[in-house]
Short mmCIF file of C-alpha atoms in Angstrom, two decimals:
data_model
loop_
_atom_site.label_atom_id
_atom_site.label_comp_id
_atom_site.label_asym_id
_atom_site.label_seq_id
_atom_site.Cartn_x
_atom_site.Cartn_y
_atom_site.Cartn_z
CA MET A 7 0.01 0.10 0.00
CA THR A 8 1.13 3.57 -0.93
CA PRO A 9 1.31 6.39 1.56
CA PHE A 10 -1.60 7.83 -0.63
CA GLY A 11 -3.56 4.87 -0.28
CA GLN A 12 -3.07 4.52 3.19
CA MET A 13 -4.03 8.40 3.50
CA LEU A 14 -7.26 7.48 1.65
CA LYS A 15 -8.13 4.30 3.88
CA ASP A 16 -7.93 6.38 6.88
CA LEU A 17 -9.93 8.95 5.38
CA ILE A 18 -12.51 6.42 4.38
CA THR A 19 -12.49 4.74 7.83
CA GLU A 20 -12.82 8.17 9.49
CA SER A 21 -15.85 9.33 7.48
CA GLY A 22 -18.20 6.16 9.12
CA GLU A 23 -19.54 5.34 5.55
CA GLY A 24 -18.90 1.94 4.14
CA ILE A 25 -17.06 1.31 0.42
CA SER A 26 -20.37 0.34 -0.97
CA ARG A 27 -21.82 3.88 0.08
CA ILE A 28 -18.54 6.04 -1.13
CA ALA A 29 -18.69 4.09 -4.35
CA SER A 30 -22.16 4.95 -4.74
CA LEU A 31 -21.86 8.50 -3.79
CA SER A 32 -18.78 9.35 -5.73
CA ARG A 33 -19.88 7.54 -8.48
CA ILE A 34 -16.82 5.14 -8.65
CA ASP A 35 -17.04 1.43 -8.66
CA ARG A 36 -16.07 -0.81 -5.45
CA PRO A 37 -12.94 -2.54 -7.52
CA THR A 38 -11.50 0.93 -8.30
CA ILE A 39 -11.62 2.37 -5.05
CA TYR A 40 -9.71 -0.63 -3.74
CA LYS A 41 -7.31 -0.39 -6.41
CA TYR A 42 -6.73 3.19 -5.36
CA ILE A 43 -6.17 1.88 -1.54
CA SER A 44 -3.83 -0.71 -2.88
CA GLY A 45 -1.93 1.53 -4.94
CA ASP A 46 -2.35 -0.40 -8.37
CA ARG A 47 -4.08 2.46 -9.46
CA MET A 48 -4.37 6.45 -9.19
CA PRO A 49 -7.59 8.63 -9.25
CA THR A 50 -8.03 11.27 -11.83
CA LYS A 51 -7.93 14.81 -10.11
CA GLU A 52 -11.80 14.77 -10.56
CA GLY A 53 -12.22 11.46 -9.15
CA LEU A 54 -10.24 12.23 -6.26
CA SER A 55 -12.00 15.55 -5.59
CA ARG A 56 -15.42 13.44 -5.67
CA LEU A 57 -13.91 11.33 -2.97
CA LEU A 58 -12.74 14.03 -0.86
CA ASP A 59 -16.49 15.57 -0.74
CA VAL A 60 -17.90 12.33 0.06
CA VAL A 61 -15.55 11.49 3.01
CA LYS A 62 -15.94 14.93 4.38
CA ALA A 63 -12.41 15.83 4.44
CA THR A 64 -11.38 18.97 6.38
CA ALA A 65 -9.37 21.59 4.40
CA GLU A 66 -6.02 20.43 5.78
CA GLU A 67 -6.89 16.86 4.97
CA LYS A 68 -7.74 18.04 1.30
CA ARG A 69 -4.15 19.69 1.18
CA ASN A 70 -2.31 16.70 2.62
CA LEU A 71 -4.03 14.09 0.44
CA ILE A 72 -3.58 16.07 -2.79
CA ALA A 73 -0.04 16.85 -2.08
CA GLN A 74 0.85 13.06 -1.83
CA TYR A 75 -1.24 12.43 -4.70
CA GLU A 76 0.63 14.87 -6.96
CA LEU A 77 3.88 13.44 -5.16
CA GLU A 78 2.90 9.83 -6.11
CA ASN A 79 1.28 10.98 -9.38
CA GLU A 80 3.94 13.39 -10.84
CA GLY A 81 7.20 12.21 -9.02
CA GLU A 82 9.34 13.51 -6.76
CA VAL A 83 11.61 15.81 -8.67
CA ILE A 84 8.65 17.49 -10.56
CA TYR A 85 6.76 17.89 -7.39
CA TYR A 86 9.51 19.48 -5.57
CA GLN A 87 10.22 21.42 -8.17
CA ARG A 88 6.77 22.84 -8.38
CA GLN A 89 6.77 23.55 -4.70
CA ALA A 90 10.07 25.35 -4.99
CA ILE A 91 8.68 27.55 -7.52
CA LYS A 92 5.60 28.25 -5.58
CA ARG A 93 7.56 29.59 -2.57
CA LEU A 94 10.11 31.83 -4.90
CA LEU A 95 6.81 33.58 -6.49
CA GLU A 96 5.17 33.80 -2.76
CA SER A 97 8.59 35.37 -1.70
CA LEU A 98 9.21 38.07 -4.58
CA GLY A 99 6.85 40.80 -2.73
CA THR A 100 9.51 40.92 0.17
CA ILE A 101 12.23 41.60 -2.36
CA ASN A 102 12.78 45.37 -2.78
CA VAL A 103 15.99 46.15 -1.12
CA TRP A 104 18.70 44.24 0.60
CA ASP A 105 18.22 45.10 4.14
CA SER A 106 21.24 44.14 6.46
CA SER A 107 18.82 44.43 9.47
CA SER A 108 16.80 41.53 7.86
CA SER A 109 19.65 39.23 8.05
CA THR A 110 19.07 35.73 9.71
CA HIS A 111 22.81 35.35 11.27
CA ARG A 112 24.74 37.11 13.86
CA THR A 113 27.85 39.02 12.53
CA PRO A 114 30.82 37.61 14.94
CA GLU A 115 32.38 39.66 17.72
CA VAL A 116 36.03 40.30 16.06
CA THR A 117 38.40 41.73 18.42
CA ALA A 118 41.54 40.95 15.89
CA GLN A 119 42.30 40.03 12.61
CA ASN A 120 43.41 36.27 11.90
CA ASP A 121 47.49 35.77 11.57
CA SER A 122 48.04 37.08 7.94
CA SER A 123 51.78 36.89 8.07
CA SER A 124 52.03 33.19 6.46
CA PRO A 125 51.22 32.74 2.96
CA ILE A 126 49.00 29.56 3.59
CA SER A 127 47.08 29.64 7.24
CA VAL A 128 44.18 27.11 8.28
CA LEU A 129 41.46 28.64 10.06
CA ARG A 130 39.83 26.05 12.32
CA SER A 131 36.40 27.28 13.53
CA LYS A 132 33.51 29.10 12.20
CA SER A 133 34.05 32.20 13.84
CA ALA A 134 37.53 32.47 12.54
CA VAL A 135 36.61 31.72 8.89
CA LEU A 136 33.66 34.87 9.33
CA SER A 137 36.16 36.99 10.89
CA GLU A 138 38.51 36.47 7.99
CA LEU A 139 35.47 37.06 5.74
CA LEU A 140 34.60 40.19 7.83
CA HIS A 141 38.09 41.63 7.31
CA ALA A 142 38.38 41.05 3.93
CA VAL A 143 35.29 42.14 2.54
CA SER A 144 35.80 45.30 4.49
CA ALA A 145 39.45 45.90 2.98
CA GLU A 146 38.36 45.13 -0.61
CA GLN A 147 38.51 47.90 -2.92
CA CYS A 148 38.23 46.01 -6.58
CA GLU A 149 35.95 43.32 -6.44
CA ILE A 150 34.75 39.87 -4.88
CA CYS A 151 34.71 36.80 -7.22
CA ILE A 152 32.53 33.57 -5.98
CA PHE A 153 33.05 30.53 -7.35
CA PRO A 154 30.02 28.21 -7.61
CA GLY A 155 28.66 26.32 -5.01
CA ILE A 156 29.02 28.78 -1.72
CA PRO A 157 26.96 27.76 1.05
CA THR A 158 23.60 30.11 1.36
CA GLU A 159 24.74 31.38 4.94
CA THR A 160 28.14 32.52 3.78
CA LEU A 161 26.76 34.25 0.59
CA HIS A 162 24.61 35.97 2.80
CA PHE A 163 27.18 36.79 5.18
CA ILE A 164 29.24 38.45 2.36
CA ILE A 165 25.85 40.45 1.09
CA ASP A 166 25.60 41.62 4.76
CA THR A 167 28.84 42.73 5.48
CA VAL A 168 29.16 44.49 2.00
CA SER A 169 25.99 46.32 2.92
CA ARG A 170 26.86 47.37 6.34
CA GLU A 171 29.88 48.69 5.21
CA SER A 172 28.03 50.77 2.32
CA LYS A 173 29.95 49.54 -0.46
CA ASN A 174 27.24 50.01 -2.80
CA SER A 175 29.49 50.44 -5.87
CA LEU A 176 31.82 47.21 -5.11
CA PRO A 177 31.63 44.50 -7.86
CA ILE A 178 30.32 41.04 -6.44
CA ARG A 179 30.72 38.45 -9.62
CA HIS A 180 29.33 35.17 -8.60
CA VAL A 181 29.35 32.33 -10.95
CA TRP A 182 26.60 29.34 -10.50
CA SER A 183 26.81 25.91 -11.84
CA TYR A 184 23.86 24.44 -13.56
CA PRO A 185 22.98 21.05 -14.62
CA LYS A 186 21.98 20.40 -18.13
CA GLN A 187 18.82 19.00 -16.99
CA ILE A 188 16.82 19.13 -13.68
CA GLN A 189 16.94 15.62 -12.62
CA SER A 190 17.10 15.31 -8.73
CA ASP A 191 16.08 17.21 -5.66
CA ARG A 192 19.68 18.70 -5.45
CA ASP A 193 19.01 20.13 -9.03
CA VAL A 194 15.73 21.49 -7.87
CA GLN A 195 17.26 23.21 -4.61
CA ARG A 196 20.43 24.69 -6.80
CA CYS A 197 18.46 26.05 -9.37
CA ILE A 198 15.00 26.88 -8.18
CA GLU A 199 15.56 27.49 -4.66
CA GLY A 200 18.88 29.44 -5.37
CA LEU A 201 17.04 31.67 -7.73
CA SER A 202 15.57 33.82 -4.67
CA ASP A 203 18.94 34.90 -3.66
CA ALA A 204 19.98 35.60 -7.47
CA ILE A 205 17.16 37.97 -8.20
CA THR A 206 17.06 39.80 -4.43
CA PHE A 207 20.64 40.59 -5.09
CA SER A 208 20.42 41.67 -8.49
CA MET A 209 17.56 43.61 -8.01
CA SER A 210 18.84 45.59 -4.88
CA PRO A 211 20.03 48.99 -5.74
CA ASN A 212 22.51 48.93 -2.59
CA ILE A 213 24.49 45.89 -4.10
CA ASN A 214 26.73 45.70 -7.31
CA TYR A 215 25.80 42.04 -7.82
CA GLN A 216 26.36 40.30 -11.09
CA THR A 217 25.38 36.74 -11.55
CA TYR A 218 26.82 34.16 -14.24
CA TYR A 219 25.75 30.51 -14.74
CA ILE A 220 27.92 27.57 -16.59
CA TYR A 221 26.81 24.08 -17.25
CA GLU A 222 28.71 21.16 -15.47
CA SER A 223 29.65 17.81 -16.63
CA GLY A 224 28.74 14.71 -15.09
CA ASN A 225 27.06 14.31 -11.45
CA ILE A 226 30.40 14.69 -9.49
CA PHE A 227 29.58 17.29 -6.60
CA PRO A 228 32.64 19.39 -5.42
CA SER A 229 31.53 19.02 -1.85
CA GLU A 230 31.36 15.25 -1.99
CA VAL A 231 35.09 14.76 -3.26
CA ASN A 232 37.03 17.77 -2.16
CA VAL A 233 37.43 19.08 1.70
CA PHE A 234 37.82 22.76 0.50
CA PRO A 235 35.16 22.75 -2.31
CA TYR A 236 33.70 26.58 -2.28
CA THR A 237 35.97 29.37 -3.10
CA ILE A 238 36.19 33.12 -3.01
CA VAL A 239 38.72 35.25 -4.26
CA PHE A 240 39.67 38.68 -3.00
CA SER A 241 42.49 41.19 -4.35
CA GLN A 242 44.81 39.90 -1.58
CA LEU A 243 43.26 36.78 -0.59
CA ILE A 244 41.82 33.36 -1.51
CA LEU A 245 39.64 31.89 0.84
CA GLN A 246 38.89 27.97 0.36
CA LEU A 247 35.93 27.19 2.62
CA ASP A 248 34.54 23.36 3.81
CA PRO A 249 30.85 22.60 3.35
CA ASP A 250 29.79 23.78 6.54
CA ALA A 251 32.01 27.11 6.54
CA THR A 252 33.53 25.64 10.08
CA CYS A 253 36.81 25.22 8.71
CA ALA A 254 39.06 26.98 5.39
CA ILE A 255 42.30 27.76 4.14
CA ALA A 256 43.56 31.25 3.67
CA MET A 257 46.01 31.83 0.68
CA ARG A 258 47.86 35.01 -0.01
CA SER A 259 50.22 34.38 -2.55
CA LEU A 260 49.52 37.07 -5.51
CA GLU A 261 50.53 34.46 -8.02
CA VAL A 262 47.97 32.03 -6.87
CA ILE A 263 45.57 34.52 -6.49
CA GLU A 264 46.10 35.52 -10.33
CA ILE A 265 45.84 32.07 -11.38
CA TYR A 266 42.27 31.46 -9.57
CA ARG A 267 41.14 35.18 -11.21
CA ASP A 268 42.15 33.91 -14.53
CA ARG A 269 40.18 30.95 -14.16
CA PHE A 270 37.05 32.75 -12.70
CA ASN A 271 37.49 34.78 -15.77
CA GLN A 272 37.50 32.21 -17.98
CA MET A 273 34.19 30.89 -16.50
CA VAL A 274 32.54 34.10 -17.18
CA SER A 275 33.53 34.56 -20.47
CA THR A 276 32.11 30.88 -21.56
CA GLY A 277 29.01 31.27 -19.26
CA GLN A 278 25.89 33.44 -19.63
CA VAL A 279 24.21 35.89 -17.67
CA LEU A 280 21.84 34.18 -14.84
CA VAL A 281 20.03 37.06 -13.86
CA SER A 282 19.84 40.49 -15.96
CA SER A 283 18.95 43.62 -13.76
CA GLY A 284 19.13 47.27 -13.80
CA ALA A 285 20.37 48.60 -17.29
CA ASP A 286 21.05 45.13 -18.28
CA ALA A 287 17.50 44.14 -17.76
CA THR A 288 16.09 47.20 -19.45
CA LYS A 289 18.07 46.01 -22.69
CA ALA A 290 16.84 42.34 -22.11
CA ILE A 291 13.33 43.46 -21.20
CA ALA A 292 13.35 45.14 -24.88
CA SER A 293 14.48 42.31 -26.58
CA PHE A 294 12.03 40.13 -24.22
CA SER A 295 9.16 42.36 -26.07
CA GLN A 296 10.11 41.39 -29.25
CA MET A 297 10.47 37.64 -28.32
CA GLU A 298 7.09 37.77 -26.83
CA GLN A 299 5.84 37.77 -30.66
CA GLN A 300 7.90 35.04 -31.27
CA SER A 301 7.04 32.65 -28.70
CA GLY A 302 4.50 29.83 -28.85
CA GLN A 303 3.05 30.54 -25.68
CA ILE A 304 3.08 32.98 -23.34
CA TYR A 305 2.24 33.12 -19.31
CA LYS A 306 1.55 35.80 -17.07
CA ILE A 307 0.95 36.05 -12.89
CA MET A 308 -0.17 39.36 -12.04
CA LEU A 309 -2.48 41.23 -9.71
CA GLN A 310 -4.97 42.32 -12.45
CA PRO A 311 -5.34 42.02 -15.99
CA CYS A 312 -4.55 44.85 -17.95
CA LEU A 313 -7.59 46.30 -17.54
CA PRO A 314 -7.01 49.58 -19.93
CA ARG A 315 -7.49 47.13 -22.54
CA PHE A 316 -11.14 46.49 -21.72
CA ALA A 317 -11.74 50.57 -21.28
CA ALA A 318 -13.63 52.42 -23.95
CA ASP A 319 -11.51 54.66 -26.09
CA GLU A 320 -12.72 57.70 -24.52
CA THR A 321 -11.80 56.59 -21.11
CA VAL A 322 -8.40 55.54 -22.17
CA ASN A 323 -7.90 58.89 -24.05
CA ARG A 324 -8.97 61.05 -21.15
CA VAL A 325 -6.96 59.08 -18.36
CA LEU A 326 -3.76 59.25 -20.57
CA SER A 327 -4.55 62.91 -21.32
CA GLN A 328 -4.34 63.49 -17.68
CA ILE A 329 -1.07 61.48 -17.07
CA GLY A 330 0.40 63.58 -20.29
CA LYS A 331 0.14 66.72 -18.06
CA HIS A 332 2.44 65.34 -15.97
CA ASN A 333 4.69 62.89 -18.28
CA ALA A 334 3.95 63.05 -21.81
CA ASP A 335 6.53 59.90 -22.49
CA MET A 336 4.88 57.57 -19.81
CA ALA A 337 1.60 58.75 -21.32
CA ALA A 338 3.10 57.78 -25.12
CA GLN A 339 4.43 54.57 -23.68
CA MET A 340 1.17 53.46 -21.99
CA MET A 341 -0.93 54.14 -25.12
CA GLU A 342 1.30 52.09 -27.15
CA ARG A 343 1.36 49.27 -24.35
CA VAL A 344 -2.57 49.26 -24.70
CA GLU A 345 -2.51 48.94 -28.35
CA LEU A 346 -0.12 45.90 -28.27
CA LEU A 347 -2.23 44.22 -25.57
CA ARG A 348 -5.50 44.63 -27.30
CA GLN A 349 -4.00 42.66 -30.04
CA ALA A 350 -2.34 39.80 -27.86
CA ASP A 351 -4.67 36.75 -27.47
CA ASN A 352 -2.23 33.83 -26.93
CA ASP A 353 -1.50 34.43 -23.19
CA LYS A 354 -2.68 32.15 -20.10
CA ALA A 355 -2.76 34.59 -17.49
CA VAL A 356 -3.71 34.12 -13.96
CA PHE A 357 -4.92 37.54 -11.85
CA SER A 358 -5.66 38.10 -8.06
CA GLU A 359 -8.84 38.71 -6.77
CA GLN A 360 -7.45 41.26 -4.66
CA GLY A 361 -6.63 43.21 -7.88
CA ILE A 362 -10.09 43.09 -8.94
CA THR A 363 -11.54 44.30 -5.28
CA LEU A 364 -9.04 47.19 -5.31
CA PHE A 365 -10.34 48.57 -9.12
CA ALA A 366 -14.04 48.13 -8.27
CA GLU A 367 -13.78 49.95 -4.65
CA LYS A 368 -11.12 52.56 -5.69
CA GLY A 369 -10.54 52.52 -9.03
CA TYR A 370 -7.06 51.11 -8.35
CA VAL A 371 -4.97 50.40 -11.59
CA GLU A 372 -1.55 49.20 -11.89
CA ASP A 373 0.84 51.71 -13.17
CA LEU A 374 -1.64 54.85 -12.77
CA PRO A 375 -0.57 57.58 -10.22
CA ASP A 376 -2.86 57.43 -7.04
CA LEU A 377 -4.39 60.90 -8.21
CA LEU A 378 -5.99 59.46 -11.06
CA TYR A 379 -7.82 56.57 -9.41
CA GLU A 380 -11.10 58.40 -9.21
CA ALA A 381 -10.78 59.31 -12.54
CA ILE A 382 -12.31 56.25 -13.64
CA THR A 383 -16.09 56.43 -12.93
CA ARG A 384 -18.13 53.49 -11.32
CA GLU A 385 -20.02 53.36 -14.72
CA GLU A 386 -16.56 52.86 -16.32
CA ARG A 387 -15.42 50.49 -14.12
CA ALA A 388 -18.18 48.16 -14.50
CA GLY A 389 -17.93 48.51 -18.53
CA ILE A 390 -14.12 47.41 -18.11
CA LEU A 391 -15.12 44.60 -15.92
CA ARG A 392 -17.41 43.44 -18.45
CA GLY A 393 -15.00 43.74 -21.20
CA LEU A 394 -12.65 41.49 -18.74
CA ARG A 395 -15.85 38.86 -18.10
CA ALA A 396 -16.30 38.59 -22.10
CA TYR A 397 -12.39 37.80 -22.36
CA CYS A 398 -12.54 35.35 -19.86
CA SER A 399 -15.04 33.65 -20.74
CA SER A 400 -13.21 32.81 -24.14
CA HIS A 401 -9.83 32.82 -23.19
CA GLU A 402 -7.32 31.18 -20.80
CA CYS A 403 -7.43 34.02 -17.80
CA ARG A 404 -8.06 32.78 -14.71
CA MET A 405 -8.51 34.08 -11.43
CA LEU A 406 -6.49 32.63 -8.55
CA ARG A 407 -8.24 31.61 -5.52
CA SER A 408 -7.74 33.38 -2.07
CA SER A 409 -6.40 30.00 -0.32
CA GLY A 410 -4.15 29.04 -3.47
CA LEU A 411 -0.90 30.83 -4.26
CA GLN A 412 -0.05 34.09 -2.60
CA ILE A 413 1.30 36.73 -5.05
CA SER A 414 2.17 40.39 -3.59
CA LYS A 415 0.26 43.18 -4.97
CA ASN A 416 3.81 44.70 -6.47
CA VAL A 417 4.93 41.55 -8.24
CA MET A 418 4.30 40.75 -11.99
CA VAL A 419 5.80 37.75 -13.81
CA GLU A 420 5.88 36.76 -17.37
CA ILE A 421 6.97 33.81 -19.04
CA CYS A 422 7.64 33.23 -22.57
CA ARG A 423 8.42 29.50 -23.80
CA ASP A 424 11.50 28.64 -25.11
CA THR A 425 12.58 32.70 -24.57
CA GLY A 426 12.79 33.41 -20.73
CA VAL A 427 11.13 34.52 -17.40
CA ALA A 428 11.00 38.19 -16.38
CA PHE A 429 9.94 39.46 -12.86
CA VAL A 430 8.53 43.02 -12.42
CA LEU A 431 8.32 44.44 -9.14
CA THR A 432 6.85 48.09 -8.53
CA ASP A 433 6.60 50.81 -6.13
CA LYS A 434 5.41 54.30 -6.19
CA THR A 435 8.85 55.69 -7.58
CA GLU A 436 10.18 52.51 -10.29
CA HIS A 437 9.79 49.19 -11.69
CA ARG A 438 12.71 46.98 -10.98
CA VAL A 439 13.31 43.94 -13.49
CA ALA A 440 14.91 40.82 -13.58
CA VAL A 441 15.25 38.77 -16.51
CA ILE A 442 16.22 35.00 -16.53
CA LYS A 443 16.90 33.08 -20.03
CA GLU A 444 18.67 29.73 -18.55
CA ASP A 445 16.69 26.81 -20.57
CA GLY A 446 15.87 24.59 -17.48
CA VAL A 447 14.59 27.39 -15.38
CA VAL A 448 12.44 28.62 -18.24
CA LYS A 449 11.30 24.99 -18.62
CA ALA A 450 10.50 24.85 -15.01
CA PHE A 451 8.33 27.96 -14.86
CA CYS A 452 6.74 26.71 -18.14
CA ASP A 453 5.84 23.35 -16.55
CA PHE A 454 4.43 25.19 -13.07
CA MET A 455 2.01 27.53 -15.03
CA GLU A 456 0.17 24.54 -17.05
CA TYR A 457 0.05 22.50 -13.43
CA LEU A 458 -1.07 25.99 -11.90
CA PHE A 459 -3.97 26.13 -14.52
CA ARG A 460 -4.97 22.42 -13.74
CA SER A 461 -4.64 22.95 -10.01
CA GLU A 462 -7.04 24.03 -7.09
CA HIS A 463 -5.34 27.10 -6.89
CA VAL A 464 -6.90 28.47 -9.69
CA ALA A 465 -10.58 29.03 -10.27
CA SER A 466 -12.26 27.50 -13.32
CA ARG A 467 -13.63 29.44 -16.30
CA GLU A 468 -17.02 29.68 -14.93
CA GLU A 469 -16.14 30.35 -11.43
CA THR A 470 -13.75 33.37 -12.72
CA VAL A 471 -16.70 34.62 -14.83
CA SER A 472 -19.20 34.31 -11.55
CA MET A 473 -16.63 36.06 -9.30
CA ILE A 474 -16.28 38.95 -12.08
CA ASP A 475 -20.11 39.19 -12.04
CA ARG A 476 -20.27 39.74 -8.37
CA TYR A 477 -18.34 43.08 -8.75
CA ILE A 478 -20.45 44.18 -11.97
CA GLY A 479 -23.14 43.80 -9.56
CA TYR A 480 -21.49 45.93 -6.71
CA LEU A 481 -20.75 48.83 -8.87
CA GLU A 482 -24.17 48.74 -10.83
CA LYS A 483 -25.99 49.02 -7.55
CA LYS A 484 -24.46 52.05 -6.29
#
């Protein structure tokens, strides 16, 4: 019996109903239910949903059984990959500026620098390793080069120290090692979980962080064959750490440093940028817009669908005219964007109910200045929502359930199949963009979006239309 089968059996037993009664109410015959329990067969999602209703499963029991179903039905790697992407997307709203005060580690008490008189010295405690790192970062004037695989805690310590020392312009170049295919839980951890740090640091205006990736060959992991597998290169120091950062070798030979720096530069020259941000992202997003037209499928996750595309020309022109009084370039760009979006029909998009609530109640529209919210009348809002309703009834544009994926108000994600993933974070003063084009990451996000549309996290087409109808009714009553 599989874990799923045992969990289903327990729920049936706890319901107090016999198998015959369960079979009758769920419209699934008894032999098939027994096969589900034994593990010889898995139910369809629709069949599982009916069974959960019949056994009167609680919300927590439903989540647990569905999670186990997905784990066994899709396989561990795909399951953990999707969970990692979900966690990444839900964490994006906290990515604004790297704030050293949010660091989870404590800076060690440093009373004296480690002995630097010897060309090679061994640091035999975590405190000694962190003390050496602290002094090296504080003294660095040129750049910090981080080789693949560095532990997360050590990376955070370096970034935290740079932030505390206000070395905003000090370049930190970091090379990541990626597998050619995501085939294990370890690959998921490195390729997906690590993106949260890469995006956070790349998008922060307080840190000059540049990240690249190279493809590794084989399945040999440095931490399994080397005592000191992780390397950080400074101008006057090479630090090689063990996997726990509790022991390290410090090398101060300029000749050796030059050799390591040359090797690092070779990796950068043969690798590719992992996360584009800042000026690089502006270029990347420009090319990304062109690639949208070449992509076979575009996916979007956002607070709101592009509501201006459903507005009457009169409304659009009036609002843009008011924007033009303050910023003519912004008005022109928004008009161009609205026209392009009105022509785009191949998007598969999910949006938050919170975004529709904000629009219906306050006139809130992403990218519009606060002072223009009230410029859209209640009648116009109802008309725009009717346009959205018609669009959702014939296109793959769905509403996220409140109990599902929790996307922050300031986040938009766009995925182009075979092209890249763009993360956009907005606030009152600016848009920050990060673009990732690594093939395995793009495929993982495309898989997640297809899964999302099939999952309980997203309302069906009929439910989406019904939810929009409620807001139209709310606007028409007053």
